[in-house]
Amino acid sequence: MTSIADDSERLLAVATKAALSVGDPLRAAFRSAMGYSYKRDVHDIVTVHDRASEDRISAVIMGEVKDSTIIGEERGPVGNGAVHWYVDPIDGTSNFARGIANWCVSIAAAIDDRIVAGVIYDPVAGHVFTASLAGAWLNGDRLAGNASPEEARAVVVTGFPNARHVAHIGPGALDAYGELLDAFLAVRNLGSGAIQLAHVAAGWADATMGFDTNAWDIAAGVLIVTQAG
């Protein structure tokens, strides 16, 4: 019988293997001619590479951990195992499709609703952010968050407000954004919620905020930020 700590390390190794397995094909497709289709609206797109990446990740995970359920952004739940995997094959698809180098692969593993392993892989920059119950790392080096305690010295990375926020909240969304701009040193939208969480964990940004997020968007990033302190 293995401990939760042992399971955490084992699942992190599988998550990392699965994420790295799609690096080469995604880099090859990036900034090539590609089409895309729409999901919820014109602001929510998907490419063939999202689906192919998710399929490849799922195959690696299922090959390594038979007792798995995969909750992916593109294919939905697959399997009925005890280990739940939250997979975003390309977080930042709009960036990916248009040649902007802010996108990543995000994979997290959960046991009994507890996230125990996570990886965020930025294939363009070569950054592999990982976390287990033992800590968080960037390319093998230990991470320790270093957020400024003062708003005036802090950088916030956020996708707020987007078109959906404005539609739901109205002009108040833009007023709130104005308050952020006034209060903080800088406000940036990197176009990928997972990358934004990873940058906070690395100490490159001080805070992030998001609304209407899905588990596959944030599961890995939340663990990495938490384990970075």
Coordinates of N, CA and C in Angstrom, one line a residue:
M1 N 0.8 -1.2 0.0 CA 0.0 0.0 0.0 C 0.9 1.2 0.0
T2 N 0.7 2.1 -0.9 CA 1.5 3.3 -1.0 C 0.9 4.5 -0.3
S3 N 1.7 5.4 0.1 CA 1.3 6.6 0.8 C 0.8 7.7 -0.2
I4 N 0.0 8.7 0.3 CA -0.4 9.8 -0.6 C 0.8 10.5 -1.1
A5 N 1.8 10.6 -0.3 CA 3.0 11.3 -0.8 C 3.7 10.6 -2.0
D6 N 3.7 9.2 -1.9 CA 4.3 8.4 -3.0 C 3.4 8.5 -4.2
D7 N 2.1 8.5 -4.0 CA 1.1 8.6 -5.1 C 1.3 10.0 -5.8
S8 N 1.5 11.0 -5.0 CA 1.7 12.4 -5.5 C 2.9 12.4 -6.5
E9 N 4.0 11.8 -6.0 CA 5.2 11.9 -6.9 C 5.1 11.0 -8.1
R10 N 4.4 9.9 -8.0 CA 4.2 9.0 -9.2 C 3.3 9.7 -10.2
L11 N 2.2 10.3 -9.7 CA 1.3 11.0 -10.6 C 1.9 12.2 -11.3
L12 N 2.8 12.9 -10.5 CA 3.5 14.0 -11.1 C 4.4 13.6 -12.2
A13 N 5.1 12.5 -12.1 CA 5.9 12.0 -13.1 C 5.1 11.6 -14.4
V14 N 3.9 11.1 -14.2 CA 3.0 10.7 -15.3 C 2.5 12.0 -16.0
A15 N 2.1 13.0 -15.2 CA 1.6 14.3 -15.7 C 2.7 15.0 -16.5
T16 N 3.9 15.0 -16.0 CA 5.0 15.6 -16.7 C 5.3 14.9 -18.0
K17 N 5.3 13.6 -18.0 CA 5.5 12.8 -19.2 C 4.5 13.1 -20.3
A18 N 3.2 13.2 -19.8 CA 2.1 13.4 -20.8 C 2.2 14.8 -21.3
A19 N 2.5 15.8 -20.5 CA 2.7 17.2 -21.0 C 3.8 17.3 -22.0
L20 N 4.9 16.8 -21.7 CA 6.1 16.9 -22.6 C 5.9 16.1 -23.9
S21 N 5.0 15.1 -23.9 CA 4.8 14.3 -25.1 C 4.2 15.1 -26.2
V22 N 3.5 16.3 -25.9 CA 2.8 17.1 -26.9 C 3.7 18.3 -27.3
G23 N 4.8 18.5 -26.7 CA 5.6 19.7 -26.9 C 6.1 19.8 -28.4
D24 N 6.6 18.8 -28.9 CA 7.1 18.8 -30.3 C 6.0 19.1 -31.3
P25 N 4.9 18.3 -31.3 CA 3.9 18.6 -32.3 C 3.3 20.0 -32.1
L26 N 3.1 20.5 -30.9 CA 2.5 21.8 -30.7 C 3.5 22.9 -31.2
R27 N 4.8 22.8 -30.9 CA 5.8 23.7 -31.4 C 5.8 23.8 -32.9
A28 N 5.7 22.6 -33.5 CA 5.7 22.5 -35.0 C 4.5 23.2 -35.6
A29 N 3.3 23.1 -34.9 CA 2.1 23.7 -35.4 C 2.0 25.2 -35.2
F30 N 2.7 25.6 -34.1 CA 2.6 27.0 -33.7 C 3.2 27.9 -34.8
R31 N 2.4 29.0 -35.1 CA 2.7 30.0 -36.2 C 2.7 29.4 -37.6
S32 N 2.0 28.2 -37.7 CA 1.8 27.7 -39.1 C 0.4 28.1 -39.4
A33 N 0.0 27.9 -40.7 CA -1.4 28.2 -41.1 C -2.3 27.2 -40.5
M34 N -3.3 27.7 -39.8 CA -4.3 26.8 -39.2 C -5.7 27.5 -39.1
G35 N -6.7 26.6 -39.2 CA -8.0 27.1 -39.1 C -8.5 26.8 -37.7
Y36 N -9.7 27.3 -37.3 CA -10.2 27.1 -36.0 C -11.7 27.2 -36.1
S37 N -12.4 26.6 -35.2 CA -13.9 26.6 -35.1 C -14.3 27.2 -33.8
Y38 N -15.5 27.5 -33.6 CA -16.0 28.2 -32.4 C -16.8 27.2 -31.5
K39 N -16.7 27.5 -30.2 CA -17.4 26.7 -29.2 C -18.6 27.5 -28.7
R40 N -18.4 28.2 -27.6 CA -19.6 29.0 -27.1 C -19.9 30.2 -27.9
D41 N -18.8 30.9 -28.4 CA -19.0 32.2 -29.1 C -17.8 32.5 -29.9
V42 N -17.7 33.7 -30.5 CA -16.5 34.0 -31.3 C -15.3 34.3 -30.5
H43 N -15.4 34.4 -29.2 CA -14.3 34.6 -28.3 C -13.7 33.2 -27.8
D44 N -14.4 32.1 -28.1 CA -14.0 30.8 -27.6 C -13.8 29.9 -28.7
I45 N -12.5 29.7 -29.1 CA -12.2 28.9 -30.3 C -11.5 27.6 -29.9
V46 N -11.4 26.7 -30.9 CA -10.7 25.5 -30.8 C -10.1 25.1 -32.1
T47 N -8.9 24.5 -32.0 CA -8.2 24.1 -33.2 C -8.1 22.6 -33.2
V48 N -7.7 22.0 -34.4 CA -7.5 20.5 -34.4 C -6.3 20.1 -33.5
H49 N -5.4 21.1 -33.2 CA -4.3 20.8 -32.4 C -4.7 20.6 -30.9
D50 N -5.7 21.4 -30.5 CA -6.3 21.2 -29.1 C -6.7 19.8 -28.9
R51 N -7.5 19.3 -29.9 CA -8.1 17.9 -29.7 C -7.0 16.9 -29.9
A52 N -6.1 17.0 -30.8 CA -5.0 16.0 -31.0 C -4.1 16.0 -29.8
S53 N -3.9 17.1 -29.2 CA -3.1 17.2 -28.0 C -3.7 16.5 -26.8
E54 N -5.0 16.8 -26.6 CA -5.8 16.1 -25.5 C -5.8 14.6 -25.7
D55 N -6.0 14.1 -27.0 CA -6.0 12.7 -27.2 C -4.6 12.1 -26.9
R56 N -3.6 12.7 -27.2 CA -2.2 12.2 -27.0 C -2.0 12.2 -25.5
I57 N -2.3 13.2 -24.8 CA -2.2 13.3 -23.3 C -3.0 12.2 -22.6
S58 N -4.2 12.0 -23.1 CA -5.1 11.0 -22.5 C -4.5 9.6 -22.7
A59 N -3.9 9.3 -23.9 CA -3.3 8.0 -24.2 C -2.1 7.7 -23.3
V60 N -1.3 8.8 -23.0 CA -0.2 8.6 -22.1 C -0.7 8.3 -20.7
I61 N -1.6 9.1 -20.2 CA -2.1 8.9 -18.9 C -2.8 7.5 -18.7
M62 N -3.6 7.1 -19.6 CA -4.3 5.8 -19.5 C -3.4 4.7 -19.6
G63 N -2.3 4.9 -20.4 CA -1.3 3.8 -20.5 C -0.5 3.6 -19.2
E64 N -0.4 4.7 -18.5 CA 0.4 4.6 -17.2 C -0.4 4.4 -16.0
V65 N -1.6 4.9 -15.9 CA -2.5 4.8 -14.8 C -3.8 4.3 -15.2
K66 N -4.1 3.0 -15.2 CA -5.3 2.5 -15.7 C -6.5 3.0 -14.9
D67 N -6.4 3.2 -13.6 CA -7.5 3.6 -12.7 C -7.7 5.1 -12.8
S68 N -8.0 5.6 -14.0 CA -8.1 7.1 -14.2 C -9.4 7.5 -14.8
T69 N -9.8 8.7 -14.5 CA -10.9 9.4 -15.2 C -10.2 10.7 -15.7
I70 N -10.4 11.0 -17.0 CA -9.8 12.2 -17.5 C -10.9 13.2 -17.8
I71 N -10.8 14.4 -17.2 CA -11.8 15.5 -17.4 C -11.0 16.5 -18.3
G72 N -11.3 16.5 -19.6 CA -10.5 17.3 -20.5 C -11.4 18.4 -21.0
E73 N -10.8 19.5 -21.4 CA -11.6 20.7 -22.0 C -12.3 20.3 -23.2
E74 N -11.7 19.5 -24.1 CA -12.2 19.3 -25.4 C -13.1 18.0 -25.5
R75 N -12.8 17.0 -24.8 CA -13.5 15.7 -24.9 C -14.4 15.4 -23.8
G76 N -14.3 16.2 -22.7 CA -15.2 15.9 -21.6 C -14.7 14.7 -20.8
P77 N -15.5 14.1 -19.8 CA -15.0 13.0 -19.0 C -14.8 11.7 -19.8
V78 N -13.7 11.1 -19.6 CA -13.4 9.8 -20.2 C -12.9 8.8 -19.1
G79 N -13.4 7.6 -19.0 CA -13.0 6.7 -18.0 C -13.8 6.8 -16.8
N80 N -13.6 5.9 -15.8 CA -14.3 6.0 -14.5 C -13.4 5.5 -13.4
G81 N -12.2 5.9 -13.5 CA -11.2 5.5 -12.4 C -11.2 6.4 -11.2
A82 N -10.4 6.0 -10.2 CA -10.4 6.8 -9.0 C -9.5 8.0 -9.0
V83 N -8.5 8.0 -9.9 CA -7.6 9.2 -10.1 C -8.3 10.1 -11.1
H84 N -8.5 11.3 -10.8 CA -9.2 12.3 -11.7 C -8.1 13.2 -12.2
W85 N -8.1 13.3 -13.6 CA -7.1 14.2 -14.2 C -7.8 15.4 -14.9
Y86 N -7.3 16.6 -14.7 CA -7.9 17.8 -15.3 C -6.9 18.3 -16.3
V87 N -7.3 18.2 -17.6 CA -6.4 18.4 -18.7 C -6.9 19.6 -19.6
D88 N -6.1 20.6 -19.7 CA -6.3 21.6 -20.7 C -5.1 21.5 -21.7
P89 N -5.4 20.9 -22.9 CA -4.3 20.6 -23.8 C -3.6 21.9 -24.4
I90 N -4.4 23.0 -24.5 CA -3.8 24.3 -24.9 C -4.5 25.3 -24.2
D91 N -4.0 25.8 -23.1 CA -4.6 27.0 -22.4 C -4.0 28.3 -23.0
G92 N -4.9 29.0 -23.6 CA -4.5 30.2 -24.4 C -4.6 29.9 -25.9
T93 N -5.7 29.2 -26.3 CA -5.8 28.8 -27.7 C -5.8 30.0 -28.6
S94 N -6.4 31.1 -28.2 CA -6.5 32.3 -29.1 C -5.0 32.8 -29.4
N95 N -4.2 32.8 -28.4 CA -2.8 33.1 -28.6 C -2.1 32.1 -29.5
F96 N -2.3 30.9 -29.2 CA -1.7 29.8 -30.0 C -2.1 29.9 -31.5
A97 N -3.4 30.1 -31.8 CA -3.9 30.2 -33.1 C -3.4 31.4 -33.9
R98 N -3.0 32.5 -33.2 CA -2.6 33.7 -33.9 C -1.1 34.0 -33.8
G99 N -0.4 33.1 -33.2 CA 1.1 33.2 -33.1 C 1.6 34.0 -32.0
I100 N 0.8 34.2 -30.9 CA 1.3 34.9 -29.7 C 1.8 33.8 -28.7
A101 N 3.0 34.0 -28.2 CA 3.7 32.9 -27.5 C 3.4 32.9 -26.0
N102 N 2.1 33.0 -25.7 CA 1.6 32.9 -24.3 C 0.5 31.8 -24.3
W103 N 0.9 30.6 -24.3 CA 0.0 29.4 -24.2 C 0.7 28.3 -23.5
C104 N 0.0 27.3 -23.0 CA 0.7 26.2 -22.3 C -0.2 25.0 -22.3
V105 N 0.3 23.9 -21.7 CA -0.4 22.7 -21.5 C -0.5 22.6 -19.9
S106 N -1.7 22.3 -19.5 CA -2.0 22.2 -18.0 C -2.6 20.9 -17.7
I107 N -2.0 20.2 -16.7 CA -2.5 18.8 -16.3 C -2.4 18.7 -14.8
A108 N -3.5 18.3 -14.2 CA -3.4 18.1 -12.7 C -4.1 16.7 -12.4
A109 N -3.6 16.1 -11.3 CA -4.2 14.8 -10.9 C -4.7 15.0 -9.5
A110 N -5.9 14.4 -9.2 CA -6.6 14.5 -7.9 C -7.0 13.1 -7.5
I111 N -6.8 12.9 -6.1 CA -7.3 11.7 -5.5 C -8.2 12.1 -4.4
D112 N -9.4 11.6 -4.4 CA -10.5 12.0 -3.4 C -10.7 13.5 -3.4
D113 N -10.8 14.1 -4.5 CA -11.0 15.5 -4.7 C -9.9 16.4 -4.2
R114 N -8.7 15.8 -3.9 CA -7.5 16.6 -3.5 C -6.5 16.6 -4.6
I115 N -6.2 17.8 -5.1 CA -5.1 17.9 -6.1 C -3.8 17.5 -5.5
V116 N -3.1 16.5 -6.1 CA -1.9 16.0 -5.5 C -0.7 16.2 -6.5
A117 N -1.0 16.5 -7.7 CA 0.1 16.7 -8.7 C -0.3 17.7 -9.8
G118 N 0.6 18.5 -10.3 CA 0.2 19.4 -11.3 C 1.4 19.8 -12.1
V119 N 1.2 20.0 -13.4 CA 2.3 20.5 -14.3 C 1.7 21.5 -15.3
I120 N 2.4 22.6 -15.5 CA 2.1 23.6 -16.5 C 3.3 23.7 -17.4
Y121 N 3.2 23.4 -18.6 CA 4.3 23.3 -19.6 C 4.1 24.4 -20.6
D122 N 5.1 25.3 -20.7 CA 5.2 26.3 -21.7 C 6.2 25.9 -22.8
P123 N 5.8 25.3 -23.9 CA 6.7 24.7 -24.8 C 7.6 25.7 -25.5
V124 N 7.1 27.0 -25.7 CA 7.8 28.0 -26.4 C 9.0 28.5 -25.6
A125 N 8.7 28.8 -24.3 CA 9.8 29.2 -23.4 C 10.6 28.1 -22.8
G126 N 10.1 26.9 -22.9 CA 10.8 25.8 -22.3 C 10.6 25.7 -20.8
H127 N 9.6 26.3 -20.3 CA 9.3 26.3 -18.9 C 8.4 25.1 -18.5
V128 N 8.9 24.3 -17.5 CA 8.1 23.3 -16.9 C 7.8 23.5 -15.5
F129 N 6.7 24.0 -15.1 CA 6.3 24.3 -13.7 C 5.6 23.0 -13.2
T130 N 6.1 22.5 -12.0 CA 5.5 21.3 -11.5 C 5.3 21.5 -10.0
A131 N 4.4 20.7 -9.5 CA 4.1 20.6 -8.0 C 3.6 19.3 -7.6
S132 N 4.1 18.8 -6.5 CA 3.6 17.6 -5.8 C 3.3 18.1 -4.4
L133 N 3.0 17.1 -3.5 CA 2.8 17.5 -2.1 C 4.1 17.8 -1.4
A134 N 5.2 17.6 -2.1 CA 6.5 17.9 -1.5 C 7.0 19.3 -1.9
G135 N 6.3 20.0 -2.8 CA 6.8 21.4 -3.1 C 6.5 21.7 -4.6
A136 N 7.1 22.8 -5.0 CA 6.8 23.3 -6.4 C 8.2 23.7 -7.0
W137 N 8.3 23.5 -8.3 CA 9.5 23.7 -9.0 C 9.3 24.3 -10.4
L138 N 10.4 24.9 -10.9 CA 10.4 25.4 -12.3 C 11.7 24.8 -12.9
N139 N 11.5 23.9 -13.8 CA 12.7 23.2 -14.5 C 13.6 22.6 -13.4
G140 N 13.0 22.0 -12.4 CA 13.7 21.4 -11.3 C 14.2 22.2 -10.2
D141 N 14.1 23.5 -10.3 CA 14.6 24.4 -9.3 C 13.4 24.8 -8.4
R142 N 13.6 24.8 -7.1 CA 12.5 25.0 -6.1 C 11.9 26.4 -6.3
L143 N 10.6 26.5 -6.3 CA 9.9 27.8 -6.4 C 9.5 28.3 -5.0
A144 N 9.6 29.6 -4.9 CA 9.1 30.3 -3.6 C 8.5 31.6 -4.0
G145 N 7.2 31.8 -3.9 CA 6.5 33.0 -4.3 C 7.1 34.2 -3.6
N146 N 7.1 35.3 -4.2 CA 7.7 36.6 -3.7 C 6.8 37.8 -4.0
A147 N 5.6 37.7 -3.6 CA 4.6 38.8 -3.9 C 4.8 40.0 -3.1
S148 N 4.7 41.1 -3.7 CA 4.8 42.4 -3.0 C 3.6 42.6 -2.1
P149 N 3.8 43.1 -0.9 CA 2.6 43.3 0.0 C 1.9 44.7 -0.3
E150 N 2.5 45.5 -1.2 CA 2.0 46.8 -1.5 C 1.4 46.8 -2.9
E151 N 0.1 47.2 -3.0 CA -0.5 47.3 -4.3 C 0.2 48.2 -5.2
A152 N 0.8 49.3 -4.8 CA 1.4 50.2 -5.7 C 2.7 49.6 -6.3
R153 N 3.2 48.6 -5.7 CA 4.4 47.9 -6.2 C 4.1 46.6 -6.9
A154 N 2.8 46.2 -7.0 CA 2.5 44.9 -7.4 C 1.9 44.9 -8.8
V155 N 2.2 43.8 -9.5 CA 1.7 43.5 -10.9 C 0.7 42.5 -10.8
V156 N -0.5 42.8 -11.4 CA -1.6 41.8 -11.4 C -1.8 41.3 -12.8
V157 N -1.8 40.0 -13.0 CA -2.1 39.4 -14.3 C -3.5 38.8 -14.2
T158 N -4.3 39.2 -15.2 CA -5.7 38.8 -15.2 C -6.3 38.9 -16.6
G159 N -7.3 38.1 -16.8 CA -8.1 38.2 -18.0 C -9.4 39.0 -17.9
F160 N -9.5 39.7 -16.8 CA -10.6 40.5 -16.5 C -10.3 42.0 -17.0
P161 N -11.3 42.6 -17.6 CA -12.5 42.1 -18.1 C -12.5 41.6 -19.5
N162 N -13.2 40.6 -19.8 CA -13.3 40.1 -21.2 C -14.7 40.4 -21.7
A163 N -15.0 40.0 -22.9 CA -16.3 40.3 -23.5 C -17.5 39.8 -22.7
R164 N -17.3 38.6 -22.1 CA -18.3 37.9 -21.3 C -18.6 38.7 -20.0
H165 N -17.5 39.2 -19.4 CA -17.7 39.9 -18.2 C -18.5 41.2 -18.4
V166 N -18.1 41.9 -19.5 CA -18.8 43.1 -19.9 C -20.3 42.8 -20.2
A167 N -20.6 41.7 -20.9 CA -22.0 41.4 -21.2 C -22.8 41.1 -19.9
H168 N -22.2 40.4 -18.9 CA -22.9 40.0 -17.7 C -23.0 41.1 -16.7
I169 N -21.9 41.9 -16.6 CA -21.9 42.9 -15.5 C -22.3 44.3 -16.0
G170 N -22.0 44.5 -17.3 CA -22.3 45.9 -17.9 C -21.1 46.8 -17.7
P171 N -21.3 48.1 -17.8 CA -20.3 49.1 -17.7 C -19.5 49.0 -16.4
G172 N -20.1 48.4 -15.4 CA -19.4 48.3 -14.1 C -18.1 47.5 -14.2
A173 N -18.0 46.6 -15.2 CA -16.8 45.8 -15.3 C -15.7 46.7 -15.7
L174 N -16.0 47.7 -16.6 CA -14.9 48.6 -17.0 C -14.5 49.6 -15.9
D175 N -15.5 50.0 -15.1 CA -15.2 50.8 -13.9 C -14.3 50.1 -13.0
A176 N -14.6 48.8 -12.7 CA -13.7 48.0 -11.8 C -12.3 47.8 -12.4
Y177 N -12.2 47.7 -13.7 CA -10.9 47.6 -14.3 C -10.1 48.9 -14.1
G178 N -10.8 50.0 -14.2 CA -10.2 51.3 -14.0 C -9.6 51.4 -12.6
E179 N -10.3 50.8 -11.6 CA -9.9 50.8 -10.2 C -8.6 50.0 -10.1
L180 N -8.5 48.8 -10.8 CA -7.3 48.0 -10.8 C -6.1 48.8 -11.4
L181 N -6.4 49.4 -12.5 CA -5.3 50.2 -13.2 C -4.7 51.3 -12.2
D182 N -5.6 51.9 -11.5 CA -5.2 53.0 -10.6 C -4.5 52.5 -9.4
A183 N -4.9 51.3 -8.9 CA -4.4 50.8 -7.6 C -3.0 50.1 -7.7
F184 N -2.8 49.4 -8.8 CA -1.6 48.6 -8.9 C -0.5 49.2 -9.9
L185 N 0.7 48.7 -9.7 CA 1.8 49.2 -10.5 C 1.5 48.9 -12.0
A186 N 1.0 47.7 -12.3 CA 0.6 47.4 -13.7 C -0.4 46.2 -13.6
V187 N -1.2 46.2 -14.7 CA -2.2 45.1 -14.9 C -2.0 44.5 -16.3
R188 N -1.8 43.2 -16.3 CA -1.5 42.6 -17.6 C -2.4 41.4 -17.9
N189 N -2.8 41.2 -19.1 CA -3.5 40.0 -19.5 C -2.6 39.2 -20.4
L190 N -2.2 38.1 -19.9 CA -1.3 37.2 -20.7 C -2.1 36.3 -21.6
G191 N -3.4 36.2 -21.4 CA -4.2 35.4 -22.3 C -4.2 33.9 -22.0
S192 N -3.7 33.5 -20.8 CA -3.7 32.1 -20.3 C -3.8 32.2 -18.8
G193 N -4.9 31.7 -18.3 CA -5.0 31.7 -16.8 C -4.0 30.8 -16.2
A194 N -3.6 29.7 -16.8 CA -2.7 28.8 -16.2 C -1.3 29.4 -16.2
I195 N -0.9 30.1 -17.3 CA 0.4 30.8 -17.3 C 0.4 31.9 -16.2
Q196 N -0.7 32.5 -16.1 CA -0.7 33.6 -15.1 C -0.5 33.1 -13.7
L197 N -1.1 31.9 -13.3 CA -0.9 31.3 -12.0 C 0.6 30.9 -11.9
A198 N 1.1 30.3 -13.0 CA 2.5 29.9 -12.9 C 3.5 31.1 -12.7
H199 N 3.2 32.2 -13.3 CA 4.0 33.4 -13.1 C 3.9 33.9 -11.7
V200 N 2.8 33.8 -11.1 CA 2.7 34.2 -9.7 C 3.5 33.3 -8.8
A201 N 3.4 32.0 -9.1 CA 4.2 31.0 -8.3 C 5.7 31.3 -8.5
A202 N 6.1 31.7 -9.7 CA 7.6 32.0 -9.9 C 8.0 33.3 -9.4
G203 N 7.1 34.2 -8.9 CA 7.5 35.5 -8.4 C 7.6 36.5 -9.5
W204 N 7.2 36.2 -10.7 CA 7.2 37.2 -11.9 C 6.1 38.1 -11.9
A205 N 5.0 37.8 -11.2 CA 3.8 38.6 -11.0 C 3.4 38.4 -9.5
D206 N 2.6 39.4 -9.0 CA 2.3 39.4 -7.6 C 0.9 38.8 -7.3
A207 N 0.0 38.8 -8.2 CA -1.4 38.3 -8.0 C -2.1 38.1 -9.3
T208 N -3.1 37.2 -9.3 CA -3.9 37.0 -10.4 C -5.3 36.9 -10.0
M209 N -6.3 37.1 -10.9 CA -7.7 37.0 -10.6 C -8.4 36.5 -11.8
G210 N -9.4 35.7 -11.6 CA -10.2 35.2 -12.7 C -11.6 34.9 -12.3
F211 N -12.5 34.8 -13.3 CA -13.9 34.6 -13.0 C -14.4 33.5 -14.0
D212 N -15.4 32.8 -13.7 CA -16.0 31.8 -14.6 C -14.9 30.8 -15.1
T213 N -14.0 30.4 -14.2 CA -13.0 29.4 -14.6 C -13.4 28.0 -14.5
N214 N -12.8 27.1 -15.2 CA -13.1 25.7 -15.2 C -12.0 25.0 -14.4
A215 N -12.2 23.8 -14.0 CA -11.2 23.0 -13.2 C -9.9 22.8 -14.0
W216 N -10.1 22.5 -15.3 CA -8.9 22.3 -16.1 C -8.1 23.5 -16.3
D217 N -8.7 24.7 -16.1 CA -7.9 26.0 -16.3 C -7.0 26.2 -15.1
I218 N -7.4 25.8 -13.9 CA -6.7 26.3 -12.7 C -6.2 25.2 -11.8
A219 N -6.6 23.9 -12.0 CA -6.3 22.9 -11.0 C -4.7 22.8 -10.8
A220 N -4.0 22.7 -11.9 CA -2.5 22.5 -11.8 C -1.9 23.8 -11.2
G221 N -2.4 25.0 -11.7 CA -1.9 26.2 -11.2 C -2.1 26.5 -9.8
V222 N -3.3 26.2 -9.3 CA -3.6 26.4 -7.8 C -2.6 25.6 -7.0
L223 N -2.3 24.3 -7.3 CA -1.4 23.6 -6.6 C 0.0 24.1 -6.6
I224 N 0.4 24.6 -7.8 CA 1.8 25.1 -8.0 C 1.9 26.4 -7.1
V225 N 0.9 27.3 -7.2 CA 1.0 28.5 -6.4 C 1.0 28.2 -4.9
T226 N 0.1 27.3 -4.5 CA 0.1 26.9 -3.1 C 1.4 26.3 -2.6
Q227 N 2.0 25.4 -3.4 CA 3.2 24.7 -2.9 C 4.4 25.7 -3.1
A228 N 4.3 26.8 -3.8 CA 5.3 27.8 -3.8 C 5.2 28.7 -2.7
G229 N 4.2 28.6 -1.8 CA 4.1 29.4 -0.7 C 3.2 30.6 -0.8

